[in-house]
Amino acid sequence: MLDKPNKVENTDSRRSFLKSSTLSAAGFFIVPRFVLGGKGHVAPSDKVNVGMIGVGGKGRQNALDLMKLDDVQITAIADPGEYWDLANFYYRSIAGRGPVKRMVEDFYEDRTKNYKLNEYLDFREMLEKEQGLDAICCSTPDNTHAVVTYASMKLGKHVYCEKPLTHNIREARMIKKLTEETGLATQMGNVGHSTDGIRQTVEYLRAGVIGEVKETHSWVPASRWIPEMKALPTSATPKPHGFDWDLWLGPSADRPYHEWYSPVTWRDFWDFGCGALGDFGCHDMDAATWAFELGYPDTIEVFPAGFSNQDIAPYGEIGYYHFPDNNTGKPIHLTWYSGGVKPPLHPSLPVGYQWPSRGTLFVGDKGVIVNGGDRVPHVFPESLAESMKKPDETIPRSNGHFRDWVDAIKGGPAASANFEYGAHLTEITLLGVLSLRMKGQKIHWDAANLKATGLDEADTYISEPVRSGWEMS
């Protein structure tokens, strides 16, 4: 086992890393990734060397998925946390640098001669020292998604990043622009995007199986992790062993550590997460965004259910999006629900029908389509399902969410949840979060100028302040 790395020797040099990497890489990527020999090119016969940034619960899961691919090798990991016991969360595992390092080393020990996994606390140090990395998998909390992704891409690394792609709307625009400029292979972690079910749903909708669609509804059961919380913690609790709290905070404002902040429950705090909508919007608004090629909404209203304030996400929410720009030629209304709220049952549904705990409803003038967790389209009324002609397959099927990303790294077609699409889907999600954080105020979105018209107070959420040294130049 490698010795644990020392705490970063020179904090100032680490904090200036983002700016220096930006300057050294500026203007560097002027050829697409698929051009033979271009920057970032990986030969089809070569293994892709991946660095994991964030190896908590989701990072551990992503490492397991990457280790299933014979042409991928994890060669470095970075995380401020040494050990997390996640037995009481949905991960049902242990994670952090120590457990994930052992897991990865055990896996490759008999498969790769002279295998070595390098371990870091600070992802910036890893990016600076690991010159052989081809790609980065980012599985950190939401508040550091953008800064990790931006720094990695500036250094020519292909990037897979968890959803939402960013924590605020300005960051989403910056990542989208950088993706277009570099041509690097990217993929957002909305894994349902790679299922056959969502492709079938998109095909059904575009083929007009249920007629003209004017409204869609998405709901998730997710609620607050810490229901009893009414304010930010006012006292500190002991930090876990081997945990660098300052690094974990990243661009967010400094404060004393409290056990409520990590792991997992960070989603309850606006500074670190984006509540249930931020957690699931990129999953459950994906089919509508894809099928109807939704542009920017012009109005958004999302109302909190139960207690929330400027620091803490609510127990649930209900929200309304209006999309004038889409491929149907007519406005589409999207309604969002979380915390157990669901839409009213539609007359096309059979007597006694019960909604799935999580799902999406598409309402057409001939009938409806319901997606459950598998995203497979279920058509109602049943008479329509029996008489309809099944649409042809028009969307290529996925070989797997990570497989598609790795194939793109090797010169194949772009992964379908690449950052150009993922950043747009993230912006749609975060526009709802913006209204939610402003207590349900109606947002009239000026997409061209990145402004909530008439609401100057929204600017602080559209482009959030960051700690010195964590700027994305």
Short mmCIF file of C-alpha atoms in Angstrom, two decimals:
data_model
loop_
_atom_site.label_atom_id
_atom_site.label_comp_id
_atom_site.label_asym_id
_atom_site.label_seq_id
_atom_site.Cartn_x
_atom_site.Cartn_y
_atom_site.Cartn_z
CA MET A 1 0.00 0.00 0.00
CA LEU A 2 1.26 3.45 -0.88
CA ASP A 3 1.99 5.88 1.89
CA LYS A 4 -0.74 8.44 2.37
CA PRO A 5 0.10 11.72 0.65
CA ASN A 6 1.04 14.63 2.82
CA LYS A 7 -1.30 17.58 3.08
CA VAL A 8 -0.60 19.94 0.20
CA GLU A 9 2.70 21.63 0.94
CA ASN A 10 1.95 24.94 -0.67
CA THR A 11 -1.65 26.03 -0.45
CA ASP A 12 -1.07 29.12 -2.58
CA SER A 13 0.42 27.06 -5.42
CA ARG A 14 -2.50 24.64 -5.34
CA ARG A 15 -4.99 27.48 -5.35
CA SER A 16 -3.27 29.10 -8.32
CA PHE A 17 -3.36 25.83 -10.25
CA LEU A 18 -6.66 26.52 -11.99
CA LYS A 19 -5.42 29.82 -13.35
CA SER A 20 -2.03 28.47 -14.45
CA SER A 21 -3.57 25.45 -16.15
CA THR A 22 -5.97 27.76 -17.95
CA LEU A 23 -3.12 29.91 -19.26
CA SER A 24 -1.00 26.96 -20.35
CA ALA A 25 -3.89 25.32 -22.18
CA ALA A 26 -5.55 28.41 -23.66
CA GLY A 27 -6.12 28.03 -27.36
CA PHE A 28 -4.52 24.59 -27.36
CA PHE A 29 -7.42 22.49 -28.58
CA ILE A 30 -8.20 23.49 -32.12
CA VAL A 31 -8.77 20.05 -33.67
CA PRO A 32 -11.61 17.65 -32.92
CA ARG A 33 -10.85 14.73 -30.65
CA PHE A 34 -11.51 12.26 -33.48
CA VAL A 35 -8.68 13.56 -35.66
CA LEU A 36 -5.94 10.93 -35.59
CA GLY A 37 -3.11 12.13 -33.40
CA GLY A 38 -5.08 15.11 -32.12
CA LYS A 39 -4.81 16.25 -28.52
CA GLY A 40 -6.48 13.74 -26.24
CA HIS A 41 -6.54 11.01 -28.89
CA VAL A 42 -6.38 7.46 -27.55
CA ALA A 43 -5.72 4.69 -30.04
CA PRO A 44 -8.50 2.07 -30.21
CA SER A 45 -6.01 -0.61 -29.12
CA ASP A 46 -4.83 1.30 -26.04
CA LYS A 47 -6.18 1.27 -22.52
CA VAL A 48 -7.74 4.47 -21.29
CA ASN A 49 -6.12 5.63 -18.05
CA VAL A 50 -8.76 7.15 -15.78
CA GLY A 51 -8.37 9.22 -12.64
CA MET A 52 -11.22 9.14 -10.12
CA ILE A 53 -12.00 12.47 -8.43
CA GLY A 54 -14.39 11.82 -5.58
CA VAL A 55 -14.51 8.25 -4.27
CA GLY A 56 -17.41 8.38 -1.84
CA GLY A 57 -20.51 6.29 -2.43
CA LYS A 58 -21.15 7.26 -6.06
CA GLY A 59 -17.45 7.37 -6.87
CA ARG A 60 -17.10 3.81 -5.59
CA GLN A 61 -20.02 2.70 -7.76
CA ASN A 62 -18.54 4.42 -10.80
CA ALA A 63 -15.17 2.78 -10.17
CA LEU A 64 -16.88 -0.63 -10.13
CA ASP A 65 -18.55 0.13 -13.46
CA LEU A 66 -15.30 1.30 -15.04
CA MET A 67 -13.46 -1.80 -13.83
CA LYS A 68 -15.86 -3.92 -15.90
CA LEU A 69 -14.32 -2.47 -19.08
CA ASP A 70 -11.22 -4.35 -20.24
CA ASP A 71 -9.80 -1.34 -22.09
CA VAL A 72 -9.98 0.98 -19.07
CA GLN A 73 -7.61 1.22 -16.14
CA ILE A 74 -7.99 3.36 -13.04
CA THR A 75 -4.54 4.72 -12.22
CA ALA A 76 -5.17 7.50 -9.69
CA ILE A 77 -7.76 8.58 -7.14
CA ALA A 78 -8.30 11.86 -5.30
CA ASP A 79 -10.65 12.63 -2.41
CA PRO A 80 -10.43 14.72 0.79
CA GLY A 81 -12.08 11.86 2.70
CA GLU A 82 -10.17 8.79 3.82
CA TYR A 83 -13.09 6.66 5.06
CA TRP A 84 -16.89 6.83 4.98
CA ASP A 85 -19.29 4.34 6.51
CA LEU A 86 -22.33 4.48 4.22
CA ALA A 87 -24.21 1.53 5.70
CA ASN A 88 -27.16 3.79 6.65
CA PHE A 89 -27.48 5.27 3.17
CA TYR A 90 -28.60 3.70 -0.10
CA TYR A 91 -24.99 2.85 -0.99
CA ARG A 92 -24.81 0.19 1.78
CA SER A 93 -21.01 0.17 1.66
CA ILE A 94 -17.84 1.76 2.91
CA ALA A 95 -16.05 4.28 0.72
CA GLY A 96 -13.36 6.98 0.70
CA ARG A 97 -9.70 6.85 -0.34
CA GLY A 98 -8.78 3.89 1.87
CA PRO A 99 -11.56 1.43 0.97
CA VAL A 100 -11.67 2.37 -2.71
CA LYS A 101 -7.89 2.18 -3.04
CA ARG A 102 -7.94 -1.35 -1.63
CA MET A 103 -10.83 -2.32 -3.88
CA VAL A 104 -9.15 -1.04 -7.04
CA GLU A 105 -5.73 -2.45 -6.21
CA ASP A 106 -7.19 -5.87 -5.39
CA PHE A 107 -9.00 -5.89 -8.74
CA TYR A 108 -5.99 -5.00 -10.90
CA GLU A 109 -3.33 -6.88 -8.92
CA ASP A 110 -3.62 -10.07 -11.00
CA ARG A 111 -4.60 -8.36 -14.24
CA THR A 112 -1.89 -5.75 -14.77
CA LYS A 113 1.82 -6.29 -14.34
CA ASN A 114 3.49 -3.73 -12.04
CA TYR A 115 0.16 -2.03 -11.43
CA LYS A 116 0.29 1.08 -9.25
CA LEU A 117 -2.57 3.27 -8.01
CA ASN A 118 -1.60 6.77 -6.92
CA GLU A 119 -3.60 8.44 -4.16
CA TYR A 120 -4.20 12.15 -3.54
CA LEU A 121 -6.26 14.35 -1.26
CA ASP A 122 -6.31 17.29 -3.68
CA PHE A 123 -7.53 16.72 -7.24
CA ARG A 124 -5.46 19.69 -8.42
CA GLU A 125 -2.28 17.98 -7.29
CA MET A 126 -3.36 14.83 -9.09
CA LEU A 127 -4.00 16.72 -12.33
CA GLU A 128 -0.64 18.44 -12.01
CA LYS A 129 1.39 15.27 -11.40
CA GLU A 130 -0.46 12.53 -13.30
CA GLN A 131 0.62 13.37 -16.83
CA GLY A 132 -0.43 9.94 -18.13
CA LEU A 133 -4.13 10.34 -17.39
CA ASP A 134 -6.40 10.27 -20.42
CA ALA A 135 -9.66 10.91 -18.62
CA ILE A 136 -11.32 11.94 -15.38
CA CYS A 137 -14.42 10.61 -13.65
CA CYS A 138 -15.85 13.26 -11.32
CA SER A 139 -18.14 12.02 -8.52
CA THR A 140 -17.85 14.85 -6.01
CA PRO A 141 -20.69 16.84 -4.37
CA ASP A 142 -22.51 19.23 -6.73
CA ASN A 143 -20.64 22.36 -5.64
CA THR A 144 -17.33 21.07 -7.05
CA HIS A 145 -18.57 19.44 -10.27
CA ALA A 146 -17.81 22.47 -12.44
CA VAL A 147 -14.42 23.37 -11.01
CA VAL A 148 -13.19 19.76 -11.35
CA THR A 149 -14.58 19.41 -14.85
CA TYR A 150 -13.27 22.77 -16.06
CA ALA A 151 -9.73 22.22 -14.76
CA SER A 152 -9.61 18.69 -16.18
CA MET A 153 -10.80 19.70 -19.64
CA LYS A 154 -8.40 22.64 -19.75
CA LEU A 155 -5.62 20.08 -19.40
CA GLY A 156 -6.97 17.98 -22.25
CA LYS A 157 -8.67 15.28 -20.17
CA HIS A 158 -11.87 13.64 -21.34
CA VAL A 159 -14.43 13.91 -18.55
CA TYR A 160 -17.35 11.95 -17.12
CA CYS A 161 -19.17 14.01 -14.48
CA GLU A 162 -22.11 13.23 -12.24
CA LYS A 163 -25.36 15.14 -12.54
CA PRO A 164 -26.25 17.93 -12.26
CA LEU A 165 -23.25 18.89 -14.33
CA THR A 166 -22.84 22.15 -12.41
CA HIS A 167 -24.12 23.94 -9.31
CA ASN A 168 -25.20 27.15 -11.05
CA ILE A 169 -26.32 28.30 -14.48
CA ARG A 170 -23.24 30.34 -15.37
CA GLU A 171 -21.07 27.28 -14.75
CA ALA A 172 -23.27 25.23 -17.09
CA ARG A 173 -22.78 27.76 -19.88
CA MET A 174 -19.00 27.76 -19.29
CA ILE A 175 -18.75 23.96 -19.44
CA LYS A 176 -20.89 23.82 -22.59
CA LYS A 177 -18.68 26.41 -24.29
CA LEU A 178 -15.50 24.61 -23.29
CA THR A 179 -16.89 21.31 -24.58
CA GLU A 180 -17.61 22.89 -27.96
CA GLU A 181 -14.12 24.43 -28.07
CA THR A 182 -12.12 21.35 -27.12
CA GLY A 183 -14.01 18.49 -28.78
CA LEU A 184 -13.13 16.26 -25.84
CA ALA A 185 -15.24 13.17 -25.11
CA THR A 186 -17.72 13.85 -22.32
CA GLN A 187 -20.64 12.17 -20.58
CA MET A 188 -22.93 13.29 -17.75
CA GLY A 189 -23.96 10.74 -15.15
CA ASN A 190 -27.68 10.56 -15.95
CA VAL A 191 -27.37 6.82 -16.61
CA GLY A 192 -31.03 6.36 -17.56
CA HIS A 193 -30.22 8.26 -20.74
CA SER A 194 -28.47 5.15 -22.03
CA THR A 195 -31.37 2.72 -21.50
CA ASP A 196 -33.41 1.22 -24.31
CA GLY A 197 -36.54 2.38 -22.50
CA ILE A 198 -35.87 6.09 -22.83
CA ARG A 199 -35.03 5.63 -26.51
CA GLN A 200 -38.30 3.82 -27.07
CA THR A 201 -40.16 6.61 -25.27
CA VAL A 202 -38.55 9.27 -27.45
CA GLU A 203 -39.38 7.27 -30.59
CA TYR A 204 -43.01 6.82 -29.50
CA LEU A 205 -43.40 10.52 -28.80
CA ARG A 206 -41.78 11.67 -32.04
CA ALA A 207 -43.86 9.18 -34.03
CA GLY A 208 -47.07 10.68 -32.61
CA VAL A 209 -48.31 7.48 -30.99
CA ILE A 210 -50.37 9.50 -28.48
CA GLY A 211 -50.99 12.39 -30.83
CA GLU A 212 -50.09 16.00 -30.16
CA VAL A 213 -48.42 16.42 -26.77
CA LYS A 214 -48.86 19.69 -24.91
CA GLU A 215 -47.99 18.71 -21.35
CA THR A 216 -45.69 16.41 -19.43
CA HIS A 217 -45.35 15.63 -15.71
CA SER A 218 -42.39 14.20 -13.77
CA TRP A 219 -42.38 13.13 -10.12
CA VAL A 220 -39.92 11.61 -7.64
CA PRO A 221 -40.48 10.54 -4.02
CA ALA A 222 -37.23 12.17 -2.83
CA SER A 223 -37.41 14.47 0.17
CA ARG A 224 -35.08 16.09 2.69
CA TRP A 225 -32.44 13.82 4.25
CA ILE A 226 -32.59 15.57 7.64
CA PRO A 227 -36.30 16.34 8.13
CA GLU A 228 -35.92 17.81 11.62
CA MET A 229 -33.47 20.52 10.50
CA LYS A 230 -34.78 24.10 10.80
CA ALA A 231 -31.49 26.03 10.53
CA LEU A 232 -27.82 25.57 9.81
CA PRO A 233 -25.91 23.86 12.62
CA THR A 234 -24.48 26.39 15.07
CA SER A 235 -21.80 24.18 16.62
CA ALA A 236 -19.00 22.04 15.24
CA THR A 237 -18.63 18.26 15.53
CA PRO A 238 -15.35 16.32 15.35
CA LYS A 239 -14.05 15.77 11.84
CA PRO A 240 -13.59 12.19 10.64
CA HIS A 241 -10.03 10.85 10.70
CA GLY A 242 -8.04 11.75 7.59
CA PHE A 243 -10.63 14.22 6.31
CA ASP A 244 -9.54 17.56 4.80
CA TRP A 245 -12.58 19.75 5.36
CA ASP A 246 -11.11 22.78 3.61
CA LEU A 247 -10.57 20.83 0.40
CA TRP A 248 -14.05 19.30 0.61
CA LEU A 249 -15.59 22.79 0.79
CA GLY A 250 -13.88 23.76 -2.45
CA PRO A 251 -15.39 27.01 -3.76
CA SER A 252 -18.03 27.21 -0.99
CA ALA A 253 -17.67 29.61 1.93
CA ASP A 254 -15.70 28.44 4.96
CA ARG A 255 -17.57 27.27 8.08
CA PRO A 256 -16.98 24.83 10.95
CA TYR A 257 -17.40 21.17 10.10
CA HIS A 258 -20.61 19.46 11.19
CA GLU A 259 -21.61 15.84 10.62
CA TRP A 260 -24.81 16.96 8.87
CA TYR A 261 -22.74 18.29 5.97
CA SER A 262 -21.24 14.99 4.86
CA PRO A 263 -21.52 12.38 3.56
CA VAL A 264 -24.67 12.25 1.36
CA THR A 265 -26.77 14.68 3.44
CA TRP A 266 -24.94 17.60 1.85
CA ARG A 267 -27.81 17.57 -0.68
CA ASP A 268 -30.02 19.31 1.91
CA PHE A 269 -27.86 22.46 1.82
CA TRP A 270 -28.02 24.95 -1.04
CA ASP A 271 -24.30 25.70 -0.75
CA PHE A 272 -23.39 22.11 -1.60
CA GLY A 273 -26.37 20.49 -3.32
CA CYS A 274 -29.55 21.43 -5.17
CA GLY A 275 -32.26 19.53 -3.27
CA ALA A 276 -34.46 16.87 -4.85
CA LEU A 277 -34.92 18.80 -8.10
CA GLY A 278 -31.17 19.17 -8.56
CA ASP A 279 -30.65 15.51 -7.71
CA PHE A 280 -33.29 14.06 -10.06
CA GLY A 281 -34.17 16.72 -12.64
CA CYS A 282 -31.47 15.59 -15.08
CA HIS A 283 -32.90 12.08 -14.83
CA ASP A 284 -36.62 12.65 -14.91
CA MET A 285 -36.89 15.62 -17.27
CA ASP A 286 -34.49 13.93 -19.70
CA ALA A 287 -37.05 12.13 -21.89
CA ALA A 288 -39.11 15.29 -22.47
CA THR A 289 -36.03 17.40 -23.17
CA TRP A 290 -34.73 14.83 -25.64
CA ALA A 291 -37.99 13.94 -27.39
CA PHE A 292 -39.20 17.50 -27.92
CA GLU A 293 -35.77 19.12 -28.26
CA LEU A 294 -36.78 21.58 -25.58
CA GLY A 295 -35.07 24.93 -25.79
CA TYR A 296 -34.89 27.36 -22.90
CA PRO A 297 -38.11 27.84 -20.92
CA ASP A 298 -39.39 31.40 -20.91
CA THR A 299 -41.12 31.12 -17.51
CA ILE A 300 -40.43 28.91 -14.51
CA GLU A 301 -42.20 28.72 -11.15
CA VAL A 302 -41.21 26.12 -8.54
CA PHE A 303 -42.82 26.33 -5.09
CA PRO A 304 -41.31 24.79 -1.94
CA ALA A 305 -43.41 22.39 0.13
CA GLY A 306 -42.72 22.51 3.84
CA PHE A 307 -39.94 24.37 5.62
CA SER A 308 -37.05 25.81 3.66
CA ASN A 309 -34.96 28.97 3.80
CA GLN A 310 -31.99 30.63 2.11
CA ASP A 311 -29.69 27.83 3.33
CA ILE A 312 -31.79 24.66 3.34
CA ALA A 313 -33.76 22.82 0.64
CA PRO A 314 -37.46 22.05 1.23
CA TYR A 315 -39.18 18.72 1.95
CA GLY A 316 -40.81 18.74 -1.47
CA GLU A 317 -41.74 20.96 -4.37
CA ILE A 318 -44.13 21.50 -7.24
CA GLY A 319 -43.08 23.48 -10.27
CA TYR A 320 -44.21 24.69 -13.67
CA TYR A 321 -42.08 25.20 -16.77
CA HIS A 322 -43.29 26.75 -20.04
CA PHE A 323 -41.33 25.89 -23.20
CA PRO A 324 -42.27 27.90 -26.28
CA ASP A 325 -39.20 26.61 -28.15
CA ASN A 326 -39.48 22.91 -29.09
CA ASN A 327 -39.87 20.67 -32.14
CA THR A 328 -43.69 20.46 -31.99
CA GLY A 329 -44.24 24.07 -33.02
CA LYS A 330 -46.53 24.66 -30.04
CA PRO A 331 -45.78 25.41 -26.36
CA ILE A 332 -45.16 22.52 -24.01
CA HIS A 333 -45.89 22.71 -20.30
CA LEU A 334 -43.79 20.62 -17.91
CA THR A 335 -44.81 20.08 -14.29
CA TRP A 336 -42.35 18.84 -11.67
CA TYR A 337 -43.17 17.19 -8.31
CA SER A 338 -41.07 15.83 -5.44
CA GLY A 339 -41.60 14.69 -1.87
CA GLY A 340 -44.52 12.36 -2.63
CA VAL A 341 -46.69 14.75 -4.67
CA LYS A 342 -48.01 13.30 -7.95
CA PRO A 343 -50.24 14.46 -10.81
CA PRO A 344 -53.98 13.70 -10.95
CA LEU A 345 -54.90 10.43 -12.64
CA HIS A 346 -55.74 10.84 -16.31
CA PRO A 347 -59.05 9.57 -17.79
CA SER A 348 -57.12 7.36 -20.23
CA LEU A 349 -55.82 5.23 -17.36
CA PRO A 350 -57.68 2.05 -16.34
CA VAL A 351 -59.88 1.92 -13.25
CA GLY A 352 -57.82 1.28 -10.13
CA TYR A 353 -54.56 2.40 -11.73
CA GLN A 354 -51.87 3.59 -9.30
CA TRP A 355 -48.93 5.78 -10.24
CA PRO A 356 -45.43 4.31 -9.84
CA SER A 357 -43.53 5.92 -6.97
CA ARG A 358 -41.36 7.68 -9.54
CA GLY A 359 -42.30 8.37 -13.12
CA THR A 360 -43.15 10.62 -16.03
CA LEU A 361 -46.49 11.21 -17.76
CA PHE A 362 -46.86 12.48 -21.32
CA VAL A 363 -50.36 13.72 -22.21
CA GLY A 364 -51.41 13.66 -25.87
CA ASP A 365 -54.71 14.29 -27.59
CA LYS A 366 -55.08 10.53 -28.33
CA GLY A 367 -53.85 9.12 -25.02
CA VAL A 368 -50.95 9.08 -22.59
CA ILE A 369 -47.54 7.48 -22.11
CA VAL A 370 -46.37 6.60 -18.60
CA ASN A 371 -42.74 5.90 -17.73
CA GLY A 372 -41.83 4.13 -14.52
CA GLY A 373 -38.33 3.66 -13.18
CA ASP A 374 -37.37 1.56 -16.21
CA ARG A 375 -38.34 4.41 -18.58
CA VAL A 376 -40.16 1.93 -20.84
CA PRO A 377 -43.19 3.59 -22.51
CA HIS A 378 -46.58 2.27 -21.35
CA VAL A 379 -49.39 3.51 -23.61
CA PHE A 380 -52.96 4.17 -22.44
CA PRO A 381 -55.84 3.73 -23.07
CA GLU A 382 -55.26 0.04 -23.52
CA SER A 383 -57.23 0.11 -26.78
CA LEU A 384 -54.65 2.51 -28.23
CA ALA A 385 -51.77 0.31 -27.05
CA GLU A 386 -53.39 -2.68 -28.81
CA SER A 387 -54.13 -0.92 -32.09
CA MET A 388 -51.03 1.25 -32.51
CA LYS A 389 -48.19 0.48 -34.89
CA LYS A 390 -44.93 0.21 -32.97
CA PRO A 391 -42.55 2.91 -34.22
CA ASP A 392 -39.34 1.99 -36.00
CA GLU A 393 -36.05 2.26 -34.14
CA THR A 394 -34.59 5.61 -35.16
CA ILE A 395 -32.18 6.20 -32.27
CA PRO A 396 -29.02 4.06 -32.02
CA ARG A 397 -29.07 1.84 -28.94
CA SER A 398 -26.44 2.39 -26.28
CA ASN A 399 -23.66 -0.06 -25.52
CA GLY A 400 -23.65 1.19 -21.91
CA HIS A 401 -23.29 4.60 -20.31
CA PHE A 402 -19.56 4.26 -19.56
CA ARG A 403 -18.92 2.16 -22.67
CA ASP A 404 -20.26 4.92 -24.91
CA TRP A 405 -18.00 7.45 -23.21
CA VAL A 406 -14.90 5.29 -23.58
CA ASP A 407 -15.73 4.58 -27.22
CA ALA A 408 -15.99 8.34 -27.78
CA ILE A 409 -12.55 8.79 -26.20
CA LYS A 410 -11.23 6.31 -28.74
CA GLY A 411 -12.64 8.22 -31.68
CA GLY A 412 -16.18 6.87 -31.86
CA PRO A 413 -19.34 8.97 -31.96
CA ALA A 414 -20.02 11.39 -29.12
CA ALA A 415 -21.82 9.87 -26.15
CA SER A 416 -25.48 10.90 -26.23
CA ALA A 417 -25.40 12.53 -22.77
CA ASN A 418 -22.32 14.56 -23.69
CA PHE A 419 -21.83 17.91 -22.00
CA GLU A 420 -23.38 19.94 -24.82
CA TYR A 421 -26.65 18.14 -24.14
CA GLY A 422 -25.95 17.67 -20.43
CA ALA A 423 -25.23 21.34 -19.81
CA HIS A 424 -28.55 22.31 -21.41
CA LEU A 425 -30.47 19.73 -19.38
CA THR A 426 -28.64 20.95 -16.27
CA GLU A 427 -29.59 24.57 -17.01
CA ILE A 428 -33.26 23.58 -17.31
CA THR A 429 -32.99 21.83 -13.95
CA LEU A 430 -31.17 24.72 -12.28
CA LEU A 431 -33.71 27.26 -13.52
CA GLY A 432 -36.23 25.40 -11.37
CA VAL A 433 -33.79 25.44 -8.47
CA LEU A 434 -33.39 29.21 -9.00
CA SER A 435 -37.14 29.79 -8.59
CA LEU A 436 -37.22 27.41 -5.64
CA ARG A 437 -34.40 29.26 -3.86
CA MET A 438 -36.35 32.49 -4.41
CA LYS A 439 -39.43 31.05 -2.66
CA GLY A 440 -41.30 30.25 -5.84
CA GLN A 441 -40.93 33.62 -7.56
CA LYS A 442 -41.78 33.41 -11.24
CA ILE A 443 -38.68 33.54 -13.38
CA HIS A 444 -38.98 35.22 -16.78
CA TRP A 445 -35.82 33.82 -18.31
CA ASP A 446 -33.71 35.94 -20.64
CA ALA A 447 -31.51 33.14 -21.93
CA ALA A 448 -29.42 35.34 -24.21
CA ASN A 449 -28.30 37.56 -21.34
CA LEU A 450 -28.36 34.99 -18.53
CA LYS A 451 -30.84 37.11 -16.57
CA ALA A 452 -34.06 36.66 -14.63
CA THR A 453 -35.89 39.68 -16.01
CA GLY A 454 -36.73 42.22 -13.30
CA LEU A 455 -35.14 40.11 -10.53
CA ASP A 456 -31.63 41.41 -9.95
CA GLU A 457 -31.50 39.48 -6.67
CA ALA A 458 -31.41 36.26 -8.73
CA ASP A 459 -27.93 37.12 -10.01
CA THR A 460 -26.26 35.76 -6.88
CA TYR A 461 -27.72 32.31 -7.62
CA ILE A 462 -27.18 32.40 -11.40
CA SER A 463 -23.47 33.06 -10.86
CA GLU A 464 -22.51 32.25 -7.29
CA PRO A 465 -19.59 33.82 -5.41
CA VAL A 466 -16.61 31.52 -4.82
CA ARG A 467 -13.74 31.48 -2.37
CA SER A 468 -10.50 33.06 -3.50
CA GLY A 469 -8.37 30.58 -5.44
CA TRP A 470 -11.32 28.55 -6.74
CA GLU A 471 -12.32 30.74 -9.66
CA MET A 472 -12.92 29.25 -13.10
CA SER A 473 -10.95 31.66 -15.29
#
